[in-house]
């Protein structure tokens, strides 16, 4: 946990920016796996963590801006609870740790909210992403379950986004820890993988390291010989000589800041020439796009730069043809690069995505481009000092997509389908790092993670 001063300052800024009304922030509840007492590992809501810091279930925070009053609602343990949990700090002691003086039992929320409503104060809340909090809000405000998100406060959403988007020095320390633990996981996997092993053995290693450092994975690991399946969460395959392994995984720190790193390496100790050709295009896209990052530049432009580099590289291999600018404008590159270049990262791996992708990643000046591939870009807006984001280009050969586009003759001015057909068994390559935007440019967070062909082959033990 940060100091009480940090949380007090964050709430003070929120109050000043919002100006009036009452802010209601719901923490998360424990969530049952298969029966009530058998629970998933607890993950606190990130905005609650940001303003109230307490990482445990069944808490609610209220900030009454006009009264300048802050309250944490939660229940003290009974002796029956203590038999199971052991003694834990009181709600009052917990609240004091984050600079909140007032506490009340959970059931008093209704009364406090109704009093605020009677005084005609606006009650600001964020859109819920868990059904249990949606039910709570529906009951608090007597609004239909399905209508809850429509009543969320756009003012509060925008204010929270403005604040959380700019990472403070102490948050960057945490994010760097997340990346360095993620780095340790990636290096361990690169060192241990070999033909005959299963993907799940590699995933087990990542979980081991993340938990040893006090957190969990920051999202379900992608560890796959089928890298062309973008969010592939199956881990049952056995690695075979000649294949690539795409590993997209990261650690969450004990304070819940996320790392999100991708590396791709050969099951053999060295890449084949064909793998090197594709890998080096992705590497150039990643390195050149990172080099271009600075305050003021639109991330949408960086995404399109990645698309151009990929198109140029694939033209050199005879997989694409025609004018690069025209191909990218038409969207032909998306056969190989059908996702966005990156996203904000912080307490959430896709930071604040629960608050609305467009509100986080776009603004009045830069709107989402509605074209296959580029429409999945989560971040398009101009970058600001203090943003932390991912850069994660990839090239994939997706047999179903290739077949469909070929049968439709889609973008045949730019795509050499005969040649592309010979790559249908290639799978995919993605490379990803986490980057801080600084006042005059950028900084890749964490220590270097093997990335060039030479570095990856060295880690794979080519020299050993
Ligand atoms: N790490 C998975 C993603 O960015 O979607
Ligand atoms: Mn990512």
Tab-separated table of N, CA, C and O in Angstrom, residues 233-350:
chain	number	residue	atom	x	y	z
A	233	UNK	N	-6.194	-19.356	-24.963
A	233	UNK	CA	-6.001	-19.722	-23.557
A	233	UNK	C	-5.950	-21.236	-23.353
A	233	UNK	O	-6.134	-21.734	-22.247
A	234	UNK	N	-5.710	-21.985	-24.448
A	234	UNK	CA	-5.568	-23.439	-24.314
A	234	UNK	C	-4.093	-23.776	-24.184
A	234	UNK	O	-3.260	-23.200	-24.884
A	235	UNK	N	-3.785	-24.704	-23.307
A	235	UNK	CA	-2.370	-24.985	-23.016
A	235	UNK	C	-2.064	-26.471	-23.078
A	235	UNK	O	-1.201	-26.956	-22.345
A	236	UNK	N	-2.769	-27.203	-23.940
A	236	UNK	CA	-2.635	-28.654	-23.888
A	236	UNK	C	-1.655	-29.222	-24.910
A	236	UNK	O	-1.363	-30.411	-24.881
A	237	UNK	N	-1.142	-28.386	-25.821
A	237	UNK	CA	-0.296	-28.941	-26.877
A	237	UNK	C	1.097	-29.313	-26.377
A	237	UNK	O	1.619	-28.696	-25.456
A	238	UNK	N	1.683	-30.288	-27.068
A	238	UNK	CA	3.086	-30.648	-26.833
A	238	UNK	C	3.941	-29.901	-27.860
A	238	UNK	O	3.578	-29.834	-29.045
A	239	UNK	N	5.037	-29.315	-27.389
A	239	UNK	CA	5.907	-28.553	-28.292
A	239	UNK	C	6.657	-29.515	-29.216
A	239	UNK	O	7.156	-30.546	-28.766
A	240	UNK	N	6.731	-29.133	-30.485
A	240	UNK	CA	7.439	-29.977	-31.458
A	240	UNK	C	8.507	-29.162	-32.170
A	240	UNK	O	8.327	-27.959	-32.412
A	241	UNK	N	9.570	-29.845	-32.522
A	241	UNK	CA	10.659	-29.215	-33.280
A	241	UNK	C	10.083	-28.500	-34.507
A	241	UNK	O	9.156	-29.005	-35.147
A	242	UNK	N	10.620	-27.329	-34.808
A	242	UNK	CA	10.183	-26.586	-35.992
A	242	UNK	C	9.091	-25.566	-35.684
A	242	UNK	O	8.811	-24.694	-36.501
A	243	UNK	N	8.482	-25.666	-34.474
A	243	UNK	CA	7.391	-24.733	-34.141
A	243	UNK	C	7.933	-23.483	-33.444
A	243	UNK	O	9.064	-23.474	-32.948
A	244	UNK	N	7.048	-22.475	-33.385
A	244	UNK	CA	7.317	-21.286	-32.572
A	244	UNK	C	6.436	-21.341	-31.331
A	244	UNK	O	5.316	-21.857	-31.385
A	245	UNK	N	6.924	-20.787	-30.230
A	245	UNK	CA	6.080	-20.598	-29.038
A	245	UNK	C	5.843	-19.105	-28.873
A	245	UNK	O	6.808	-18.335	-28.829
A	246	UNK	N	4.561	-18.720	-28.816
A	246	UNK	CA	4.239	-17.319	-28.535
A	246	UNK	C	3.784	-17.250	-27.072
A	246	UNK	O	2.812	-17.900	-26.688
A	247	UNK	N	4.524	-16.492	-26.278
A	247	UNK	CA	4.184	-16.336	-24.856
A	247	UNK	C	3.807	-14.899	-24.567
A	247	UNK	O	4.632	-13.998	-24.685
A	248	UNK	N	2.535	-14.678	-24.219
A	248	UNK	CA	2.032	-13.344	-23.873
A	248	UNK	C	1.525	-13.457	-22.450
A	248	UNK	O	0.428	-13.979	-22.214
A	249	UNK	N	2.338	-13.025	-21.479
A	249	UNK	CA	1.943	-13.151	-20.069
A	249	UNK	C	2.703	-12.119	-19.247
A	249	UNK	O	3.756	-11.621	-19.658
A	250	UNK	N	2.150	-11.825	-18.081
A	250	UNK	CA	2.783	-10.837	-17.221
A	250	UNK	C	2.350	-11.039	-15.788
A	250	UNK	O	1.370	-11.734	-15.511
A	251	UNK	N	3.090	-10.408	-14.904
A	251	UNK	CA	2.806	-10.509	-13.474
A	251	UNK	C	2.088	-9.262	-12.994
A	251	UNK	O	2.240	-8.181	-13.569
A	252	UNK	N	1.330	-9.469	-11.918
A	252	UNK	CA	0.736	-8.349	-11.210
A	252	UNK	C	1.544	-8.223	-9.908
A	252	UNK	O	1.839	-9.250	-9.286
A	253	UNK	N	1.885	-7.009	-9.501
A	253	UNK	CA	2.633	-6.879	-8.244
A	253	UNK	C	1.682	-7.083	-7.063
A	253	UNK	O	0.458	-7.119	-7.230
A	254	UNK	N	2.247	-7.130	-5.854
A	254	UNK	CA	1.389	-7.288	-4.673
A	254	UNK	C	0.469	-6.079	-4.529
A	254	UNK	O	-0.576	-6.168	-3.897
A	255	UNK	N	0.824	-4.944	-5.160
A	255	UNK	CA	-0.081	-3.783	-5.134
A	255	UNK	C	-0.979	-3.724	-6.359
A	255	UNK	O	-1.667	-2.731	-6.581
A	256	UNK	N	-0.919	-4.785	-7.176
A	256	UNK	CA	-1.856	-5.006	-8.301
A	256	UNK	C	-1.558	-4.180	-9.550
A	256	UNK	O	-2.462	-3.967	-10.377
A	257	UNK	N	-0.345	-3.696	-9.696
A	257	UNK	CA	0.035	-3.084	-10.973
A	257	UNK	C	0.459	-4.197	-11.931
A	257	UNK	O	1.045	-5.202	-11.510
A	258	UNK	N	0.150	-4.009	-13.211
A	258	UNK	CA	0.272	-5.103	-14.181
A	258	UNK	C	1.478	-4.945	-15.097
A	258	UNK	O	1.837	-3.833	-15.492
A	259	UNK	N	2.058	-6.091	-15.441
A	259	UNK	CA	3.012	-6.162	-16.552
A	259	UNK	C	2.348	-6.923	-17.694
A	259	UNK	O	1.474	-7.765	-17.454
A	260	UNK	N	2.738	-6.622	-18.923
A	260	UNK	CA	2.141	-7.277	-20.110
A	260	UNK	C	3.230	-7.365	-21.168
A	260	UNK	O	3.538	-6.363	-21.831
A	261	UNK	N	3.827	-8.535	-21.276
A	261	UNK	CA	5.003	-8.714	-22.138
A	261	UNK	C	4.759	-9.900	-23.069
A	261	UNK	O	4.207	-10.922	-22.632
A	262	UNK	N	5.167	-9.766	-24.323
A	262	UNK	CA	5.088	-10.901	-25.257
A	262	UNK	C	6.455	-11.145	-25.891
A	262	UNK	O	7.143	-10.194	-26.288
A	263	UNK	N	6.805	-12.404	-25.951
A	263	UNK	CA	7.988	-12.815	-26.714
A	263	UNK	C	7.615	-14.068	-27.510
A	263	UNK	O	6.722	-14.835	-27.096
A	264	UNK	N	8.309	-14.269	-28.630
A	264	UNK	CA	8.090	-15.449	-29.468
A	264	UNK	C	9.455	-16.093	-29.703
A	264	UNK	O	10.415	-15.384	-30.010
A	265	UNK	N	9.522	-17.412	-29.496
A	265	UNK	CA	10.831	-18.075	-29.654
A	265	UNK	C	10.636	-19.449	-30.289
A	265	UNK	O	9.536	-20.020	-30.245
A	266	UNK	N	11.711	-19.991	-30.881
A	266	UNK	CA	11.569	-21.303	-31.533
A	266	UNK	C	11.680	-22.449	-30.534
A	266	UNK	O	12.414	-22.338	-29.547
A	267	UNK	N	10.943	-23.531	-30.788
A	267	UNK	CA	11.071	-24.722	-29.939
A	267	UNK	C	12.500	-25.265	-30.055
A	267	UNK	O	13.079	-25.736	-29.078
A	268	UNK	N	13.069	-25.176	-31.261
A	268	UNK	CA	14.480	-25.532	-31.417
A	268	UNK	C	15.319	-24.377	-30.855
A	268	UNK	O	14.798	-23.329	-30.534
A	269	UNK	N	16.608	-24.595	-30.769
A	269	UNK	CA	17.431	-23.532	-30.178
A	269	UNK	C	17.641	-22.363	-31.126
A	269	UNK	O	18.051	-21.277	-30.694
A	270	UNK	N	17.366	-22.580	-32.395
A	270	UNK	CA	17.549	-21.500	-33.375
A	270	UNK	C	16.293	-21.345	-34.237
A	270	UNK	O	15.537	-22.299	-34.425
A	271	UNK	N	16.101	-20.144	-34.743
A	271	UNK	CA	15.008	-19.865	-35.681
A	271	UNK	C	15.377	-20.428	-37.052
A	271	UNK	O	16.557	-20.435	-37.426
A	272	UNK	N	14.383	-20.845	-37.820
A	272	UNK	CA	14.627	-21.167	-39.234
A	272	UNK	C	14.723	-19.846	-40.003
A	272	UNK	O	14.307	-18.785	-39.489
A	273	UNK	N	15.218	-19.906	-41.222
A	273	UNK	CA	15.326	-18.679	-42.019
A	273	UNK	C	13.950	-18.059	-42.241
A	273	UNK	O	13.777	-16.844	-42.178
A	274	UNK	N	12.948	-18.910	-42.492
A	274	UNK	CA	11.599	-18.393	-42.724
A	274	UNK	C	11.066	-17.700	-41.458
A	274	UNK	O	10.448	-16.630	-41.517
A	275	UNK	N	11.333	-18.300	-40.295
A	275	UNK	CA	10.896	-17.677	-39.042
A	275	UNK	C	11.640	-16.362	-38.807
A	275	UNK	O	11.045	-15.378	-38.364
A	276	UNK	N	12.927	-16.365	-39.126
A	276	UNK	CA	13.722	-15.127	-38.940
A	276	UNK	C	13.157	-13.986	-39.783
A	276	UNK	O	13.088	-12.844	-39.327
A	277	UNK	N	12.786	-14.300	-41.027
A	277	UNK	CA	12.271	-13.252	-41.927
A	277	UNK	C	11.060	-12.558	-41.308
A	277	UNK	O	10.967	-11.327	-41.287
A	278	UNK	N	10.115	-13.354	-40.836
A	278	UNK	CA	8.884	-12.764	-40.264
A	278	UNK	C	9.212	-12.079	-38.938
A	278	UNK	O	8.762	-10.967	-38.655
A	279	UNK	N	10.019	-12.751	-38.122
A	279	UNK	CA	10.358	-12.211	-36.793
A	279	UNK	C	10.984	-10.820	-36.925
A	279	UNK	O	10.640	-9.890	-36.194
A	280	UNK	N	11.900	-10.688	-37.874
A	280	UNK	CA	12.620	-9.411	-37.996
A	280	UNK	C	11.728	-8.271	-38.476
A	280	UNK	O	11.980	-7.108	-38.164
A	281	UNK	N	10.675	-8.603	-39.211
A	281	UNK	CA	9.718	-7.541	-39.598
A	281	UNK	C	8.981	-7.052	-38.344
A	281	UNK	O	8.829	-5.851	-38.112
A	282	UNK	N	8.527	-8.009	-37.525
A	282	UNK	CA	7.798	-7.632	-36.297
A	282	UNK	C	8.728	-6.850	-35.370
A	282	UNK	O	8.336	-5.839	-34.779
A	283	UNK	N	9.968	-7.310	-35.287
A	283	UNK	CA	10.941	-6.628	-34.419
A	283	UNK	C	11.155	-5.181	-34.881
A	283	UNK	O	11.172	-4.259	-34.068
A	284	UNK	N	11.288	-4.997	-36.194
A	284	UNK	CA	11.488	-3.628	-36.717
A	284	UNK	C	10.267	-2.763	-36.386
A	284	UNK	O	10.414	-1.609	-35.976
A	285	UNK	N	9.082	-3.347	-36.561
A	285	UNK	CA	7.864	-2.581	-36.250
A	285	UNK	C	7.867	-2.182	-34.777
A	285	UNK	O	7.575	-1.021	-34.434
A	286	UNK	N	8.237	-3.118	-33.906
A	286	UNK	CA	8.194	-2.811	-32.473
A	286	UNK	C	9.233	-1.751	-32.115
A	286	UNK	O	8.938	-0.760	-31.444
A	287	UNK	N	10.458	-1.959	-32.570
A	287	UNK	CA	11.560	-1.056	-32.193
A	287	UNK	C	11.333	0.345	-32.781
A	287	UNK	O	11.476	1.358	-32.085
A	288	UNK	N	10.950	0.422	-34.042
A	288	UNK	CA	10.753	1.737	-34.674
A	288	UNK	C	9.561	2.465	-34.063
A	288	UNK	O	9.595	3.695	-33.900
A	289	UNK	N	8.511	1.727	-33.751
A	289	UNK	CA	7.332	2.393	-33.155
A	289	UNK	C	7.669	2.893	-31.760
A	289	UNK	O	7.267	4.000	-31.376
A	290	UNK	N	8.409	2.112	-30.994
A	290	UNK	CA	8.813	2.587	-29.655
A	290	UNK	C	9.649	3.858	-29.809
A	290	UNK	O	9.458	4.840	-29.082
A	291	UNK	N	10.567	3.848	-30.779
A	291	UNK	CA	11.471	4.997	-30.963
A	291	UNK	C	10.687	6.274	-31.269
A	291	UNK	O	11.147	7.381	-30.973
A	292	UNK	N	9.501	6.136	-31.846
A	292	UNK	CA	8.721	7.319	-32.253
A	292	UNK	C	7.845	7.876	-31.119
A	292	UNK	O	7.210	8.914	-31.282
A	293	UNK	N	7.814	7.194	-29.976
A	293	UNK	CA	6.884	7.612	-28.915
A	293	UNK	C	7.376	8.861	-28.188
A	293	UNK	O	8.523	8.928	-27.763
A	294	UNK	N	6.487	9.824	-28.054
A	294	UNK	CA	6.791	11.050	-27.291
A	294	UNK	C	5.483	11.788	-27.018
A	294	UNK	O	4.472	11.526	-27.695
A	295	UNK	N	5.494	12.708	-26.064
A	295	UNK	CA	4.261	13.450	-25.805
A	295	UNK	C	3.809	14.188	-27.065
A	295	UNK	O	4.632	14.686	-27.822
A	296	UNK	N	2.506	14.224	-27.286
A	296	UNK	CA	1.950	15.000	-28.405
A	296	UNK	C	1.669	14.169	-29.639
A	296	UNK	O	0.850	14.550	-30.476
A	297	UNK	N	2.357	13.024	-29.776
A	297	UNK	CA	2.135	12.223	-30.980
A	297	UNK	C	0.891	11.347	-30.772
A	297	UNK	O	0.659	10.843	-29.665
A	298	UNK	N	0.099	11.194	-31.833
A	298	UNK	CA	-1.119	10.375	-31.714
A	298	UNK	C	-0.745	8.898	-31.847
A	298	UNK	O	-0.049	8.519	-32.788
A	299	UNK	N	-1.220	8.090	-30.913
A	299	UNK	CA	-0.879	6.661	-30.955
A	299	UNK	C	-1.496	5.997	-32.188
A	299	UNK	O	-0.956	5.021	-32.696
A	300	UNK	N	-2.591	6.560	-32.680
A	300	UNK	CA	-3.189	6.032	-33.925
A	300	UNK	C	-2.172	6.104	-35.077
A	300	UNK	O	-2.074	5.196	-35.899
A	301	UNK	N	-1.408	7.197	-35.087
A	301	UNK	CA	-0.381	7.368	-36.127
A	301	UNK	C	0.718	6.308	-35.968
A	301	UNK	O	1.227	5.778	-36.953
A	302	UNK	N	1.060	5.986	-34.730
A	302	UNK	CA	2.096	4.963	-34.474
A	302	UNK	C	1.576	3.599	-34.926
A	302	UNK	O	2.317	2.791	-35.498
A	303	UNK	N	0.297	3.341	-34.671
A	303	UNK	CA	-0.305	2.070	-35.139
A	303	UNK	C	-0.173	1.965	-36.660
A	303	UNK	O	0.197	0.915	-37.190
A	304	UNK	N	-0.488	3.070	-37.352
A	304	UNK	CA	-0.422	3.039	-38.825
A	304	UNK	C	1.023	2.906	-39.304
A	304	UNK	O	1.291	2.286	-40.336
A	305	UNK	N	1.950	3.455	-38.516
A	305	UNK	CA	3.379	3.282	-38.840
A	305	UNK	C	3.745	1.788	-38.758
A	305	UNK	O	4.438	1.256	-39.630
A	306	UNK	N	3.263	1.115	-37.720
A	306	UNK	CA	3.519	-0.336	-37.599
A	306	UNK	C	2.943	-1.074	-38.806
A	306	UNK	O	3.585	-1.966	-39.383
A	307	UNK	N	1.718	-0.677	-39.214
A	307	UNK	CA	1.080	-1.331	-40.369
A	307	UNK	C	1.924	-1.134	-41.632
A	307	UNK	O	2.064	-2.062	-42.444
A	308	UNK	N	2.517	0.060	-41.779
A	308	UNK	CA	3.353	0.329	-42.965
A	308	UNK	C	4.632	-0.503	-42.931
A	308	UNK	O	5.052	-1.048	-43.955
A	309	UNK	N	5.250	-0.599	-41.759
A	309	UNK	CA	6.499	-1.377	-41.650
A	309	UNK	C	6.203	-2.848	-41.971
A	309	UNK	O	6.956	-3.513	-42.691
A	310	UNK	N	5.096	-3.342	-41.461
A	310	UNK	CA	4.719	-4.742	-41.709
A	310	UNK	C	4.447	-4.945	-43.208
A	310	UNK	O	4.889	-5.929	-43.806
A	311	UNK	N	3.751	-3.988	-43.807
A	311	UNK	CA	3.456	-4.097	-45.244
A	311	UNK	C	4.747	-4.084	-46.068
A	311	UNK	O	4.932	-4.923	-46.957
A	312	UNK	N	5.652	-3.156	-45.741
A	312	UNK	CA	6.937	-3.101	-46.467
A	312	UNK	C	7.677	-4.439	-46.333
A	312	UNK	O	8.218	-4.959	-47.315
A	313	UNK	N	7.718	-4.965	-45.120
A	313	UNK	CA	8.451	-6.214	-44.881
A	313	UNK	C	7.831	-7.378	-45.640
A	313	UNK	O	8.535	-8.206	-46.236
A	314	UNK	N	6.504	-7.421	-45.649
A	314	UNK	CA	5.830	-8.532	-46.339
A	314	UNK	C	5.926	-8.374	-47.860
A	314	UNK	O	5.951	-9.376	-48.587
A	315	UNK	N	6.013	-7.129	-48.316
A	315	UNK	CA	6.253	-6.905	-49.767
A	315	UNK	C	7.626	-7.461	-50.142
A	315	UNK	O	7.787	-8.139	-51.168
A	316	UNK	N	8.623	-7.207	-49.302
A	316	UNK	CA	9.987	-7.680	-49.596
A	316	UNK	C	10.027	-9.217	-49.659
A	316	UNK	O	10.854	-9.788	-50.369
A	317	UNK	N	9.133	-9.861	-48.927
A	317	UNK	CA	9.083	-11.341	-48.951
A	317	UNK	C	8.162	-11.870	-50.052
A	317	UNK	O	7.995	-13.084	-50.190
A	318	UNK	N	7.512	-10.963	-50.767
A	318	UNK	CA	6.625	-11.389	-51.856
A	318	UNK	C	5.227	-11.785	-51.397
A	318	UNK	O	4.449	-12.335	-52.169
A	319	UNK	N	4.896	-11.488	-50.134
A	319	UNK	CA	3.565	-11.849	-49.626
A	319	UNK	C	2.541	-10.744	-49.896
A	319	UNK	O	1.345	-11.004	-49.988
A	320	UNK	N	3.039	-9.495	-49.964
A	320	UNK	CA	2.172	-8.365	-50.319
A	320	UNK	C	2.779	-7.669	-51.533
A	320	UNK	O	3.920	-7.943	-51.913
A	321	UNK	N	2.017	-6.772	-52.119
A	321	UNK	CA	2.493	-6.047	-53.299
A	321	UNK	C	1.758	-4.702	-53.373
A	321	UNK	O	0.834	-4.461	-52.581
A	322	UNK	N	2.170	-3.861	-54.306
A	322	UNK	CA	1.483	-2.579	-54.505
A	322	UNK	C	2.063	-1.490	-53.622
A	322	UNK	O	3.059	-1.678	-52.925
A	323	UNK	N	1.383	-0.339	-53.652
A	323	UNK	CA	1.839	0.833	-52.901
A	323	UNK	C	1.500	0.662	-51.407
A	323	UNK	O	0.348	0.401	-51.051
A	324	UNK	N	2.523	0.843	-50.560
A	324	UNK	CA	2.342	0.585	-49.115
A	324	UNK	C	1.241	1.467	-48.520
A	324	UNK	O	0.363	0.989	-47.796
A	325	UNK	N	1.314	2.765	-48.848
A	325	UNK	CA	0.338	3.703	-48.266
A	325	UNK	C	-1.093	3.307	-48.654
A	325	UNK	O	-2.006	3.290	-47.814
A	326	UNK	N	-1.260	2.947	-49.922
A	326	UNK	CA	-2.599	2.556	-50.391
A	326	UNK	C	-3.057	1.263	-49.703
A	326	UNK	O	-4.227	1.121	-49.338
A	327	UNK	N	-2.111	0.314	-49.535
A	327	UNK	CA	-2.457	-0.971	-48.910
A	327	UNK	C	-2.925	-0.758	-47.474
A	327	UNK	O	-3.924	-1.337	-47.032
A	328	UNK	N	-2.196	0.123	-46.758
A	328	UNK	CA	-2.538	0.372	-45.346
A	328	UNK	C	-3.855	1.139	-45.261
A	328	UNK	O	-4.719	0.835	-44.422
A	329	UNK	N	-4.031	2.110	-46.149
A	329	UNK	CA	-5.284	2.869	-46.126
A	329	UNK	C	-6.483	1.953	-46.397
A	329	UNK	O	-7.527	2.055	-45.757
A	330	UNK	N	-6.271	1.005	-47.319
A	330	UNK	CA	-7.367	0.066	-47.634
A	330	UNK	C	-7.587	-0.944	-46.507
A	330	UNK	O	-8.689	-1.460	-46.340
A	331	UNK	N	-6.532	-1.221	-45.725
A	331	UNK	CA	-6.656	-2.201	-44.632
A	331	UNK	C	-6.192	-3.591	-45.009
A	331	UNK	O	-6.489	-4.560	-44.299
A	332	UNK	N	-5.414	-3.705	-46.101
A	332	UNK	CA	-4.982	-5.027	-46.565
A	332	UNK	C	-4.012	-5.693	-45.584
A	332	UNK	O	-4.003	-6.921	-45.432
A	333	UNK	N	-3.214	-4.885	-44.877
A	333	UNK	CA	-2.237	-5.419	-43.911
A	333	UNK	C	-2.912	-6.200	-42.794
A	333	UNK	O	-2.291	-7.029	-42.141
A	334	UNK	N	-4.202	-5.906	-42.560
A	334	UNK	CA	-4.896	-6.515	-41.417
A	334	UNK	C	-5.104	-8.021	-41.594
A	334	UNK	O	-5.454	-8.710	-40.644
A	335	UNK	N	-4.835	-8.541	-42.818
A	335	UNK	CA	-4.847	-10.002	-42.960
A	335	UNK	C	-3.796	-10.597	-42.027
A	335	UNK	O	-3.989	-11.671	-41.463
A	336	UNK	N	-2.684	-9.877	-41.861
A	336	UNK	CA	-1.554	-10.372	-41.064
A	336	UNK	C	-1.480	-9.722	-39.679
A	336	UNK	O	-0.899	-10.276	-38.760
A	337	UNK	N	-2.017	-8.506	-39.565
A	337	UNK	CA	-1.910	-7.715	-38.320
A	337	UNK	C	-3.319	-7.226	-37.976
A	337	UNK	O	-3.640	-6.066	-38.163
A	338	UNK	N	-4.173	-8.161	-37.472
A	338	UNK	CA	-5.581	-7.795	-37.321
A	338	UNK	C	-5.943	-7.221	-35.951
A	338	UNK	O	-7.103	-7.254	-35.557
A	339	UNK	N	-4.961	-6.702	-35.203
A	339	UNK	CA	-5.292	-6.132	-33.885
A	339	UNK	C	-4.605	-4.783	-33.718
A	339	UNK	O	-3.825	-4.355	-34.567
A	340	UNK	N	-4.896	-4.128	-32.597
A	340	UNK	CA	-4.308	-2.818	-32.348
A	340	UNK	C	-2.869	-2.939	-31.870
A	340	UNK	O	-2.456	-3.971	-31.341
A	341	UNK	N	-2.121	-1.839	-32.029
A	341	UNK	CA	-0.702	-1.866	-31.664
A	341	UNK	C	-0.500	-1.898	-30.150
A	341	UNK	O	0.524	-2.374	-29.680
A	342	UNK	N	-1.474	-1.403	-29.387
A	342	UNK	CA	-1.261	-1.404	-27.942
A	342	UNK	C	-2.377	-0.717	-27.186
A	342	UNK	O	-3.381	-0.300	-27.772
A	343	UNK	N	-2.179	-0.595	-25.891
A	343	UNK	CA	-3.205	-0.081	-24.985
A	343	UNK	C	-2.524	0.509	-23.764
A	343	UNK	O	-1.364	0.209	-23.480
A	344	UNK	N	-3.258	1.311	-23.029
A	344	UNK	CA	-2.766	1.809	-21.738
A	344	UNK	C	-2.639	0.636	-20.778
A	344	UNK	O	-3.415	-0.335	-20.856
A	345	UNK	N	-1.728	0.745	-19.829
A	345	UNK	CA	-1.571	-0.293	-18.806
A	345	UNK	C	-1.296	0.384	-17.465
A	345	UNK	O	-0.686	1.458	-17.429
A	346	UNK	N	-1.766	-0.213	-16.396
A	346	UNK	CA	-1.581	0.367	-15.054
A	346	UNK	C	-2.045	-0.635	-14.028
A	346	UNK	O	-1.542	-1.755	-13.960
A	347	UNK	N	-3.063	-0.249	-13.253
A	347	UNK	CA	-3.647	-1.214	-12.310
A	347	UNK	C	-4.387	-2.313	-13.067
A	347	UNK	O	-4.548	-3.412	-12.556
A	348	UNK	N	-4.850	-2.009	-14.261
A	348	UNK	CA	-5.459	-3.031	-15.136
A	348	UNK	C	-4.523	-3.257	-16.302
A	348	UNK	O	-3.878	-2.311	-16.776
A	349	UNK	N	-4.524	-4.486	-16.795
A	349	UNK	CA	-3.646	-4.742	-17.939
A	349	UNK	C	-4.125	-3.944	-19.154
A	349	UNK	O	-3.302	-3.350	-19.864
A	350	UNK	N	-5.416	-3.912	-19.404
A	350	UNK	CA	-5.985	-2.931	-20.345
A	350	UNK	C	-6.534	-1.834	-19.437
A	350	UNK	O	-7.671	-1.927	-18.972
